[in-house]
CSV table of C-alpha atoms and ligand atoms in Angstrom, one decimal:
chain,number,residue,atom,x,y,z
A,1,MET,CA,24.8,0.9,20.7
A,2,LYS,CA,24.2,3.5,23.4
A,3,ASN,CA,21.6,5.7,21.7
A,4,GLY,CA,20.0,2.7,20.0
A,5,VAL,CA,17.6,2.7,17.1
A,6,VAL,CA,15.2,5.6,16.2
A,7,ILE,CA,12.4,4.8,13.8
A,8,VAL,CA,10.8,7.7,12.0
A,9,GLY,CA,7.2,7.0,11.1
A,10,ALA,CA,4.8,4.9,13.1
A,11,GLY,CA,2.8,3.2,10.2
A,12,HIS,CA,2.9,-0.4,9.1
A,13,ALA,CA,6.6,-0.4,8.4
A,14,GLY,CA,7.7,1.6,11.5
A,15,VAL,CA,5.7,-0.5,14.0
A,16,GLN,CA,6.9,-3.8,12.4
A,17,ALA,CA,10.5,-2.6,12.5
A,18,ALA,CA,10.2,-1.9,16.3
A,19,ALA,CA,8.5,-5.2,16.9
A,20,SER,CA,11.0,-7.2,14.9
A,21,LEU,CA,14.0,-5.6,16.6
A,22,ARG,CA,12.6,-7.0,19.9
A,23,GLU,CA,11.7,-10.3,18.4
A,24,GLU,CA,15.2,-10.7,17.0
A,25,GLY,CA,16.7,-10.0,20.4
A,26,TYR,CA,17.8,-6.4,20.2
A,27,ASP,CA,18.0,-5.1,23.8
A,28,GLY,CA,19.1,-1.4,23.2
A,29,PRO,CA,16.8,1.6,23.2
A,30,VAL,CA,14.1,1.7,20.5
A,31,ILE,CA,12.3,5.0,19.9
A,32,LEU,CA,9.3,5.0,17.5
A,33,ALA,CA,8.5,8.6,16.5
A,34,GLY,CA,5.4,9.3,14.5
A,35,ASP,CA,3.7,12.6,13.6
A,36,GLU,CA,0.2,11.3,13.9
A,37,ASN,CA,-1.6,11.6,17.3
A,38,GLU,CA,-3.0,8.1,17.2
A,39,LEU,CA,-2.2,4.6,18.4
A,40,PRO,CA,-0.7,3.2,15.1
A,41,TYR,CA,-3.5,1.6,13.1
A,42,HIS,CA,-4.3,-0.5,10.1
A,43,LYS,CA,-4.7,1.6,7.0
A,44,PRO,CA,-6.5,-0.9,4.6
A,45,PRO,CA,-9.9,-0.9,6.5
A,46,LEU,CA,-10.1,2.9,6.1
A,47,SER,CA,-11.3,2.8,2.5
A,48,LYS,CA,-13.1,-0.5,2.8
A,49,THR,CA,-15.3,-0.3,5.9
A,50,PHE,CA,-14.4,2.6,8.2
A,51,ILE,CA,-15.8,5.5,6.1
A,52,LYS,CA,-19.3,4.0,5.7
A,53,ASP,CA,-19.9,3.0,9.3
A,54,ALA,CA,-20.3,5.8,11.9
A,55,GLU,CA,-19.7,3.3,14.7
A,56,ALA,CA,-16.5,1.8,13.2
A,57,LYS,CA,-13.4,2.1,15.4
A,58,PRO,CA,-9.8,2.2,14.1
A,59,GLN,CA,-8.0,-1.1,14.2
A,60,PRO,CA,-4.7,-0.8,16.1
A,61,LEU,CA,-1.7,-2.5,14.7
A,62,ARG,CA,-0.7,-3.5,18.2
A,63,GLY,CA,-2.4,-3.0,21.5
A,64,GLU,CA,-1.2,-0.1,23.7
A,65,ALA,CA,0.4,-2.5,26.1
A,66,PHE,CA,2.6,-3.9,23.4
A,67,TYR,CA,4.8,-0.8,23.3
A,68,SER,CA,5.4,-0.5,27.0
A,69,GLY,CA,5.6,-4.3,27.4
A,70,ASN,CA,8.4,-4.4,24.8
A,71,ALA,CA,10.3,-1.3,25.9
A,72,ILE,CA,9.4,0.5,22.7
A,73,ASP,CA,9.3,4.2,23.4
A,74,TYR,CA,6.4,5.2,21.2
A,75,ARG,CA,6.2,9.0,20.7
A,76,PRO,CA,3.0,10.1,19.0
A,77,GLY,CA,2.6,13.5,17.6
A,78,VAL,CA,6.4,13.8,17.0
A,79,ARG,CA,7.5,15.1,13.7
A,80,ILE,CA,11.1,14.9,12.7
A,81,ASP,CA,12.3,17.9,10.7
A,82,ARG,CA,16.0,17.2,10.1
A,83,ILE,CA,18.6,14.6,10.2
A,84,ASP,CA,22.1,15.6,11.2
A,85,VAL,CA,24.1,12.7,9.7
A,86,CYS,CA,27.5,13.6,11.2
A,87,ALA,CA,26.2,14.1,14.7
A,88,ARG,CA,23.7,11.2,14.3
A,89,ARG,CA,20.9,13.4,15.7
A,90,LEU,CA,17.4,14.3,14.7
A,91,ASP,CA,15.7,17.6,15.1
A,92,VAL,CA,12.2,17.4,16.4
A,93,SER,CA,9.6,19.8,15.1
A,94,GLY,CA,8.9,22.4,17.8
A,95,GLY,CA,12.2,21.8,19.6
A,96,GLY,CA,14.3,19.0,21.0
A,97,THR,CA,16.6,16.4,19.5
A,98,LEU,CA,16.9,12.6,19.4
A,99,ALA,CA,20.3,10.9,19.1
A,100,PHE,CA,20.6,7.6,17.3
A,101,ASP,CA,23.1,4.9,16.4
A,102,ARG,CA,20.9,3.5,13.7
A,103,LEU,CA,18.0,5.2,12.0
A,104,VAL,CA,15.1,3.6,10.2
A,105,LEU,CA,13.1,5.9,7.9
A,106,ALA,CA,9.6,4.6,7.6
A,107,THR,CA,8.0,7.8,6.5
A,108,GLY,CA,5.5,6.3,4.0
A,109,SER,CA,3.9,8.3,1.3
A,110,ARG,CA,1.2,11.0,0.9
A,111,PRO,CA,-1.5,11.6,-1.7
A,112,ARG,CA,-0.5,13.2,-4.9
A,113,LEU,CA,-2.4,16.5,-5.3
A,114,LEU,CA,-3.6,18.2,-8.4
A,115,ARG,CA,-3.7,21.9,-8.8
A,116,PHE,CA,-6.9,23.1,-10.5
A,117,GLU,CA,-9.4,25.8,-9.8
A,118,GLY,CA,-11.5,24.9,-6.8
A,119,ALA,CA,-9.0,22.4,-5.3
A,120,GLU,CA,-8.9,24.4,-2.1
A,121,LEU,CA,-12.7,24.2,-1.5
A,122,ALA,CA,-14.1,22.6,1.6
A,123,GLY,CA,-15.3,19.1,0.8
A,124,VAL,CA,-12.2,18.3,-1.4
A,125,VAL,CA,-10.4,15.5,0.3
A,126,SER,CA,-7.9,12.6,-0.2
A,127,LEU,CA,-7.5,9.5,2.0
A,128,ARG,CA,-4.2,8.5,3.6
A,129,SER,CA,-4.7,8.8,7.4
A,130,LEU,CA,-7.2,8.1,10.0
A,131,ALA,CA,-7.8,11.8,10.3
A,132,ASP,CA,-8.6,11.9,6.5
A,133,ALA,CA,-11.0,8.9,7.0
A,134,ARG,CA,-12.8,10.6,9.8
A,135,LEU,CA,-13.3,13.7,7.6
A,136,ILE,CA,-14.6,11.6,4.7
A,137,ARG,CA,-17.0,9.8,6.9
A,138,GLU,CA,-18.3,13.1,8.3
A,139,LEU,CA,-18.6,14.6,4.8
A,140,SER,CA,-20.2,11.5,3.3
A,141,ALA,CA,-23.0,11.7,5.9
A,142,GLN,CA,-23.8,15.2,4.5
A,143,SER,CA,-23.4,14.3,0.8
A,144,GLU,CA,-25.7,12.9,-1.7
A,145,ASP,CA,-23.3,13.1,-4.7
A,146,VAL,CA,-19.7,12.1,-4.5
A,147,VAL,CA,-17.1,12.5,-7.3
A,148,ILE,CA,-13.9,10.5,-7.1
A,149,LEU,CA,-11.0,11.6,-9.3
A,150,GLY,CA,-8.8,8.5,-10.0
A,151,GLY,CA,-9.7,5.0,-10.8
A,152,GLY,CA,-6.9,3.3,-8.9
A,153,PHE,CA,-7.3,0.8,-6.0
A,154,ILE,CA,-8.1,3.4,-3.3
A,155,GLY,CA,-10.5,5.4,-5.5
A,156,LEU,CA,-12.4,2.4,-6.5
A,157,GLU,CA,-12.5,1.0,-3.0
A,158,ILE,CA,-14.0,4.3,-1.8
A,159,ALA,CA,-16.4,4.3,-4.7
A,160,ALA,CA,-17.8,0.9,-3.9
A,161,THR,CA,-17.9,1.6,-0.1
A,162,LEU,CA,-19.8,4.9,-0.5
A,163,ARG,CA,-22.1,3.5,-3.1
A,164,ALA,CA,-23.0,0.6,-0.7
A,165,ALA,CA,-23.7,3.4,1.8
A,166,GLY,CA,-26.2,4.9,-0.6
A,167,ARG,CA,-24.3,7.7,-2.2
A,168,LYS,CA,-24.4,8.6,-5.9
A,169,VAL,CA,-20.9,8.0,-6.9
A,170,THR,CA,-19.1,9.1,-10.1
A,171,VAL,CA,-15.5,8.0,-10.8
A,172,VAL,CA,-13.5,10.1,-13.2
A,173,GLU,CA,-10.4,8.4,-14.6
A,174,ALA,CA,-8.0,10.1,-17.1
A,175,LEU,CA,-6.8,6.9,-18.7
A,176,GLU,CA,-9.0,4.8,-21.0
A,177,ARG,CA,-9.2,2.0,-18.4
A,178,LEU,CA,-9.4,1.5,-14.6
A,179,LEU,CA,-6.5,0.5,-12.4
A,180,GLY,CA,-3.8,1.9,-14.6
A,181,ARG,CA,-1.3,-0.8,-15.3
A,182,ALA,CA,-1.7,-2.4,-11.9
A,183,VAL,CA,-3.7,-5.3,-13.2
A,184,ALA,CA,-4.4,-7.1,-16.5
A,185,PRO,CA,-7.0,-5.4,-18.8
A,186,ALA,CA,-9.4,-8.4,-18.2
A,187,ILE,CA,-9.4,-7.7,-14.5
A,188,ALA,CA,-9.9,-3.9,-15.0
A,189,ALA,CA,-12.8,-4.6,-17.4
A,190,HIS,CA,-14.4,-7.0,-14.9
A,191,VAL,CA,-14.1,-4.4,-12.1
A,192,LEU,CA,-15.6,-1.8,-14.3
A,193,GLN,CA,-18.6,-4.0,-15.2
A,194,ARG,CA,-19.3,-4.9,-11.6
A,195,LEU,CA,-19.0,-1.3,-10.3
A,196,GLU,CA,-21.4,-0.1,-13.0
A,197,ALA,CA,-23.8,-2.9,-12.0
A,198,MET,CA,-23.6,-1.6,-8.5
A,199,GLY,CA,-24.7,1.8,-9.8
A,200,VAL,CA,-21.3,3.6,-9.8
A,201,ARG,CA,-20.9,5.8,-12.8
A,202,VAL,CA,-17.4,5.5,-14.4
A,203,LEU,CA,-16.0,8.1,-16.8
A,204,THR,CA,-12.7,6.9,-18.4
A,205,GLY,CA,-10.6,9.0,-20.7
A,206,THR,CA,-11.9,12.0,-18.8
A,207,THR,CA,-10.5,14.3,-16.1
A,208,ILE,CA,-11.7,17.2,-13.9
A,209,VAL,CA,-10.8,20.6,-15.1
A,210,ARG,CA,-12.4,22.7,-12.4
A,211,LEU,CA,-14.4,22.5,-9.2
A,212,ASP,CA,-17.2,24.9,-8.6
A,213,GLY,CA,-18.2,26.0,-5.1
A,214,GLU,CA,-20.7,28.0,-3.1
A,215,GLY,CA,-19.9,29.6,0.2
A,216,GLY,CA,-16.4,28.0,0.2
A,217,ARG,CA,-17.8,24.5,-0.2
A,218,VAL,CA,-17.5,22.3,-3.3
A,219,ARG,CA,-20.8,22.0,-5.2
A,220,ALA,CA,-19.8,20.5,-8.6
A,221,ALA,CA,-16.9,19.1,-10.6
A,222,VAL,CA,-16.6,20.1,-14.2
A,223,THR,CA,-15.1,17.4,-16.5
A,224,SER,CA,-12.8,17.8,-19.6
A,225,ASP,CA,-15.9,16.9,-21.6
A,226,GLY,CA,-17.7,19.9,-20.2
A,227,GLU,CA,-20.1,18.0,-18.0
A,228,ARG,CA,-21.0,19.5,-14.6
A,229,LEU,CA,-21.2,16.7,-12.0
A,230,PRO,CA,-23.0,17.7,-8.8
A,231,ALA,CA,-20.8,16.9,-5.8
A,232,GLN,CA,-20.8,17.8,-2.1
A,233,MET,CA,-17.6,15.8,-1.7
A,234,VAL,CA,-14.7,15.3,-4.2
A,235,VAL,CA,-12.1,12.7,-3.4
A,236,ILE,CA,-8.8,13.0,-5.1
A,237,GLY,CA,-7.3,9.5,-5.5
A,238,ILE,CA,-4.6,9.8,-8.1
A,239,GLY,CA,-1.8,8.0,-6.4
A,240,VAL,CA,0.9,8.9,-3.8
A,241,VAL,CA,4.3,10.4,-3.6
A,242,PRO,CA,6.9,9.0,-1.3
A,243,ASN,CA,7.9,11.1,1.7
A,244,VAL,CA,11.6,11.5,0.9
A,245,GLU,CA,12.3,15.1,1.8
A,246,LEU,CA,13.8,14.4,5.2
A,247,ALA,CA,16.3,11.9,3.6
A,248,GLU,CA,16.9,14.1,0.6
A,249,ALA,CA,17.9,17.1,2.7
A,250,ALA,CA,20.4,14.9,4.6
A,251,GLY,CA,22.1,14.0,1.3
A,252,ILE,CA,20.8,10.5,1.2
A,253,ALA,CA,20.4,9.1,-2.4
A,254,ILE,CA,16.9,9.3,-3.8
A,255,ALA,CA,15.5,7.5,-6.9
A,256,ASN,CA,11.7,7.5,-6.9
A,257,GLY,CA,12.0,6.8,-3.1
A,258,ILE,CA,14.8,6.5,-0.6
A,259,ARG,CA,17.2,4.2,-2.5
A,260,VAL,CA,18.1,1.1,-0.5
A,261,ASP,CA,20.2,-1.9,-1.1
A,262,GLN,CA,19.1,-5.6,-0.6
A,263,HIS,CA,19.5,-5.1,3.2
A,264,MET,CA,17.4,-2.0,3.4
A,265,ARG,CA,20.4,0.3,3.9
A,266,SER,CA,20.4,3.7,2.3
A,267,SER,CA,23.4,5.4,0.7
A,268,ILE,CA,24.4,6.1,4.4
A,269,PRO,CA,24.6,2.5,5.8
A,270,GLU,CA,23.6,3.5,9.4
A,271,ILE,CA,20.4,4.9,8.0
A,272,LEU,CA,17.9,2.3,6.7
A,273,ALA,CA,14.6,2.9,4.9
A,274,VAL,CA,11.5,0.7,4.5
A,275,GLY,CA,8.0,0.7,3.2
A,276,ASP,CA,6.2,3.0,0.8
A,277,ALA,CA,9.1,5.5,1.0
A,278,ALA,CA,11.9,3.0,-0.1
A,279,SER,CA,12.9,2.1,-3.6
A,280,TYR,CA,15.1,-0.8,-4.5
A,281,ARG,CA,16.1,-3.3,-7.2
A,282,HIS,CA,13.6,-6.2,-7.0
A,283,TRP,CA,15.2,-9.6,-6.8
A,284,PHE,CA,12.2,-11.1,-8.6
A,285,THR,CA,12.3,-9.0,-11.8
A,286,GLY,CA,15.7,-7.2,-11.7
A,287,GLY,CA,13.8,-4.0,-12.1
A,288,ASP,CA,13.7,-0.9,-9.8
A,289,VAL,CA,10.5,-0.7,-7.8
A,290,ARG,CA,8.9,1.2,-5.0
A,291,LEU,CA,5.9,-0.9,-3.8
A,292,GLU,CA,3.0,0.4,-1.8
A,293,SER,CA,1.6,-2.5,0.2
A,294,VAL,CA,1.3,-3.8,3.7
A,295,GLN,CA,3.3,-6.9,2.7
A,296,ASN,CA,6.2,-4.8,1.4
A,297,ALA,CA,6.2,-2.6,4.4
A,298,THR,CA,6.2,-5.4,7.0
A,299,ASP,CA,8.6,-7.7,5.2
A,300,GLN,CA,11.1,-4.9,4.6
A,301,ALA,CA,10.8,-3.8,8.2
A,302,ARG,CA,11.5,-7.4,9.4
A,303,LEU,CA,14.6,-7.5,7.2
A,304,ALA,CA,15.8,-4.1,8.3
A,305,ALA,CA,15.7,-5.2,12.0
A,306,ARG,CA,17.8,-8.3,11.0
A,307,THR,CA,20.3,-6.1,9.2
A,308,ILE,CA,20.7,-3.9,12.3
A,309,LEU,CA,21.4,-7.1,14.3
A,310,GLY,CA,24.2,-8.0,11.9
A,311,HIS,CA,22.4,-10.6,9.7
A,312,THR,CA,23.3,-10.4,6.0
A,313,GLU,CA,20.6,-12.2,4.0
A,314,PRO,CA,19.2,-10.2,1.2
A,315,TYR,CA,15.6,-9.2,0.7
A,316,SER,CA,13.7,-12.0,-1.0
A,317,ALA,CA,10.1,-11.8,0.0
A,318,VAL,CA,7.4,-12.5,-2.6
A,319,PRO,CA,5.4,-9.4,-3.3
A,320,TRP,CA,1.6,-9.7,-2.7
A,321,PHE,CA,-1.3,-7.3,-2.4
A,322,TRP,CA,-5.0,-7.3,-1.9
A,323,SER,CA,-7.9,-4.9,-2.5
A,324,ASP,CA,-11.6,-5.2,-1.7
A,325,ILE,CA,-13.8,-3.5,-4.2
A,326,GLY,CA,-17.5,-4.1,-3.6
A,327,ASP,CA,-18.1,-7.9,-3.9
A,328,MET,CA,-14.6,-8.5,-5.3
A,329,LYS,CA,-11.6,-9.6,-3.3
A,330,LEU,CA,-8.7,-8.9,-5.6
A,331,GLN,CA,-5.4,-10.6,-4.7
A,332,MET,CA,-2.2,-10.2,-6.6
A,333,VAL,CA,1.1,-12.1,-6.1
A,334,GLY,CA,4.3,-11.7,-7.9
A,335,LEU,CA,5.1,-8.8,-10.3
A,336,THR,CA,3.4,-9.3,-13.6
A,337,GLN,CA,4.8,-6.5,-15.8
A,338,GLY,CA,6.6,-7.9,-18.8
A,339,GLY,CA,4.3,-10.9,-19.2
A,340,ASP,CA,3.7,-12.2,-22.7
A,341,SER,CA,1.0,-14.8,-22.2
A,342,HIS,CA,-1.5,-15.9,-19.6
A,343,VAL,CA,-3.8,-18.7,-18.5
A,344,VAL,CA,-7.2,-18.1,-16.9
A,345,LEU,CA,-8.7,-20.4,-14.3
A,346,GLY,CA,-12.3,-20.0,-13.1
A,347,GLU,CA,-15.2,-18.1,-14.5
A,348,PRO,CA,-15.4,-14.3,-14.8
A,349,ALA,CA,-19.1,-14.6,-15.1
A,350,GLU,CA,-19.3,-16.1,-11.6
A,351,ASN,CA,-17.0,-13.3,-10.3
A,352,LYS,CA,-14.4,-16.0,-9.4
A,353,PHE,CA,-11.3,-16.3,-11.6
A,354,SER,CA,-7.5,-16.0,-11.6
A,355,ILE,CA,-5.1,-15.0,-14.3
A,356,TYR,CA,-1.6,-16.6,-14.3
A,357,HIS,CA,0.9,-14.4,-16.1
A,358,TYR,CA,3.9,-15.8,-17.9
A,359,ALA,CA,7.1,-14.5,-19.5
A,360,GLY,CA,7.9,-17.4,-21.7
A,361,ASP,CA,7.7,-20.4,-19.4
A,362,ARG,CA,8.3,-18.5,-16.2
A,363,LEU,CA,5.3,-17.8,-14.0
A,364,LEU,CA,5.5,-14.1,-13.1
A,365,GLY,CA,2.5,-13.7,-10.9
A,366,ILE,CA,-1.2,-14.4,-10.4
A,367,GLU,CA,-4.1,-12.0,-10.2
A,368,SER,CA,-7.2,-13.4,-8.5
A,369,VAL,CA,-10.8,-12.3,-8.1
A,370,ASN,CA,-12.6,-14.2,-5.3
A,371,ARG,CA,-10.2,-17.2,-5.6
A,372,PRO,CA,-8.2,-17.0,-2.4
A,373,ALA,CA,-6.9,-20.6,-2.7
A,374,ASP,CA,-5.2,-19.8,-6.0
A,375,HIS,CA,-3.6,-16.8,-4.4
A,376,MET,CA,-2.3,-18.7,-1.3
A,377,LEU,CA,-1.0,-21.5,-3.5
A,378,GLY,CA,0.6,-18.9,-5.7
A,379,ARG,CA,2.4,-17.4,-2.8
A,380,LYS,CA,3.8,-20.8,-1.8
A,381,MET,CA,4.8,-21.7,-5.3
A,382,LEU,CA,6.6,-18.4,-6.1
A,383,GLY,CA,8.2,-18.4,-2.6
A,384,ALA,CA,9.6,-21.9,-3.3
A,385,GLY,CA,10.8,-20.9,-6.7
A,386,PHE,CA,8.4,-23.2,-8.5
A,387,SER,CA,7.1,-22.2,-11.9
A,388,PRO,CA,4.5,-24.6,-13.2
A,389,THR,CA,4.1,-24.8,-16.9
A,390,PRO,CA,1.1,-23.0,-18.5
A,391,GLN,CA,-0.2,-26.5,-19.5
A,392,THR,CA,-0.2,-27.6,-15.8
A,393,VAL,CA,-2.1,-24.5,-14.8
A,394,ALA,CA,-4.6,-24.9,-17.6
A,395,ALA,CA,-5.2,-28.5,-16.4
A,396,GLY,CA,-6.9,-27.0,-13.3
A,397,ALA,CA,-6.3,-26.4,-9.6
A,398,ASP,CA,-5.9,-30.0,-8.6
A,399,ALA,CA,-3.3,-30.7,-11.3
A,400,LEU,CA,-1.4,-27.6,-10.1
A,401,LYS,CA,-1.5,-28.7,-6.4
A,402,GLY,CA,-0.3,-32.1,-7.5
A,403,ALA,CA,2.6,-30.7,-9.5
A,404,PHE,CA,3.6,-28.4,-6.6
A,405,ALA,CA,3.5,-31.4,-4.2
A,406,GLY,CA,5.8,-33.3,-6.5
A,407,PHE,CA,8.2,-30.3,-6.6
A,408,GLN,CA,8.2,-30.1,-2.8
A,409,THR,CA,9.2,-33.8,-2.5
A,410,ILE,CA,12.1,-33.3,-5.0
A,411,GLU,CA,13.2,-29.9,-3.5
A,412,PRO,CA,12.0,-29.9,0.1
A,413,ALA,CA,14.5,-27.4,1.4
A,414,LYS,CA,13.6,-24.9,-1.2
A,415,ALA,CA,9.9,-25.4,-0.9
A,416,ASP,CA,10.0,-25.0,2.9
A,417,ALA,CA,12.0,-21.7,2.6
B,501,FAD,C1,-6.9,3.9,2.5
B,501,FAD,C2,-5.8,2.9,2.3
B,501,FAD,C3,-6.1,1.6,1.9
B,501,FAD,C4,-5.0,0.7,1.7
B,501,FAD,N1,-5.4,-0.6,1.4
B,501,FAD,C5,-4.4,-1.5,1.2
B,501,FAD,C6,-4.7,-2.8,0.9
B,501,FAD,O1,-5.8,-3.2,0.8
B,501,FAD,N2,-3.7,-3.7,0.8
B,501,FAD,C7,-2.3,-3.3,0.9
B,501,FAD,O2,-1.4,-4.2,0.8
B,501,FAD,N3,-2.0,-2.0,1.1
B,501,FAD,C8,-3.0,-1.1,1.2
B,501,FAD,N4,-2.7,0.2,1.5
B,501,FAD,C9,-1.3,0.6,1.4
B,501,FAD,C10,-0.6,0.4,2.7
B,501,FAD,O3,-1.4,0.9,3.8
B,501,FAD,C11,0.7,1.1,2.7
B,501,FAD,O4,1.5,0.5,1.7
B,501,FAD,C12,1.4,1.0,4.1
B,501,FAD,O5,0.7,1.8,5.0
B,501,FAD,C13,2.9,1.5,4.0
B,501,FAD,O6,3.4,1.5,5.2
B,501,FAD,P1,4.5,2.6,5.6
B,501,FAD,O7,4.8,2.3,7.1
B,501,FAD,O8,5.6,2.6,4.6
B,501,FAD,O9,3.8,4.0,5.5
B,501,FAD,P2,2.6,4.6,6.4
B,501,FAD,O10,1.7,3.5,6.9
B,501,FAD,O11,2.0,5.7,5.6
B,501,FAD,O12,3.3,5.2,7.6
B,501,FAD,C14,4.2,6.3,7.5
B,501,FAD,C15,4.0,7.2,8.8
B,501,FAD,O13,5.1,8.0,8.9
B,501,FAD,C16,4.6,9.3,9.3
B,501,FAD,N5,5.7,10.3,9.0
B,501,FAD,C17,6.0,10.7,7.7
B,501,FAD,N6,7.0,11.7,7.8
B,501,FAD,C18,7.3,11.8,9.2
B,501,FAD,C19,8.2,12.6,9.9
B,501,FAD,N7,9.1,13.4,9.3
B,501,FAD,N8,8.2,12.5,11.3
B,501,FAD,C20,7.4,11.7,11.9
B,501,FAD,N9,6.5,10.9,11.2
B,501,FAD,C21,6.4,10.9,9.9
B,501,FAD,C22,3.3,9.4,8.5
B,501,FAD,O14,2.5,10.4,9.0
B,501,FAD,C23,2.8,8.0,8.7
B,501,FAD,O15,2.1,7.9,10.0
B,501,FAD,C24,-3.7,1.1,1.7
B,501,FAD,C25,-3.4,2.5,2.0
B,501,FAD,C26,-4.4,3.4,2.3
B,501,FAD,C27,-4.1,4.8,2.6
């Protein structure tokens, strides 16, 4: 492969794809083109710690020396505008082209925006990038009242972080509950209760209809109930949309993301897609998904590198995710949609519990609050294809560990996989 691999997007997925190509022994050219002018960095800390600490530094995904040491040609500040599929060439914004033999699209996603009166005012922000986080940190220092539109993971993480930094925070969520359908109602209710105990005001079943400003800066958010909430900063956190336009314009199939097969190949096999931008049929549920998590981005990138090197195993990673909201470490493993019963271990009143979700006798996934051992065991069990009975789970953590140890002795090959 003379022109080698070009990776578009230098986030979690893009950087991992570059690293995995080298780890897997690929010795051709690797160009990693990203439109941000940063050393690629971890995104999760942005909403959890970075925005409240004026001294916090971004956490690089890899040190600077990693790129040169592994002959990865990292090009910051380079935006790709067009893919010429026939010529296997990319147009760089502002001029220039890049030729490729294989292309990996790791373009991620961007915040969904809402159009309402006042949305263009200064002080109205969303959080995706380090540049956004710097702006939020700066605005937060000048704000007493913050309104957050959207009660999803990122909105709630920001709410807890800014509340801990002393701001008066109101979360406005259109649905009747927090965290959409991402977690069980019991977890959402628990999160609500603890956020309120921290002093975060939460309005569910409510939305923002208008923002009022003064001198071009936001001053208040007006809710669908007619309440006027003072705000010097309004954070819009209503989810993301995948960055598919580059692929779509090149004629690549799109279905709520760049559609990929079990090997991360798009409808044009030399072009692969990974991370937040990619949608696929999930091996675990048989349903079509597009997942937004560090695990999904990095595991898909590892597999994409192996596909490029000629390996043919399908994607089979167990999905997991975490979120830190105030004093709650939430950890999710598996995909729990479609569950019809559940077992709870631990004590919500102690802020430590896990919910094991079942469809019939099949364990679909586990949602944990401050029970990391349950989460870790869950990852091992689901990875090994072990589904304990609800009765075994209900017997407690020791019984569960024992049952899994028994399974591993019977099926060691599977369990070690
Ligand atoms: C604030 C925040 C907190 C999060 N917390 C968690 C968490 O706790 N746990 C968890 O599992 N996940 C978390 N996530 C989600 C996780 O960060 C994403 O799922 C992950 O970053 C996806 O990786 P990616 O490489 O697909 O996309 P990204 O990391 O978004 O990278 C995509 C990159 O491509 C660039 N790009 C796009 N188009 C082009 C183009 N045409 N040319 C050049 N470059 C381009 C983008 O600018 C971006 O730099 C969080 C996300 C955010 C924003």
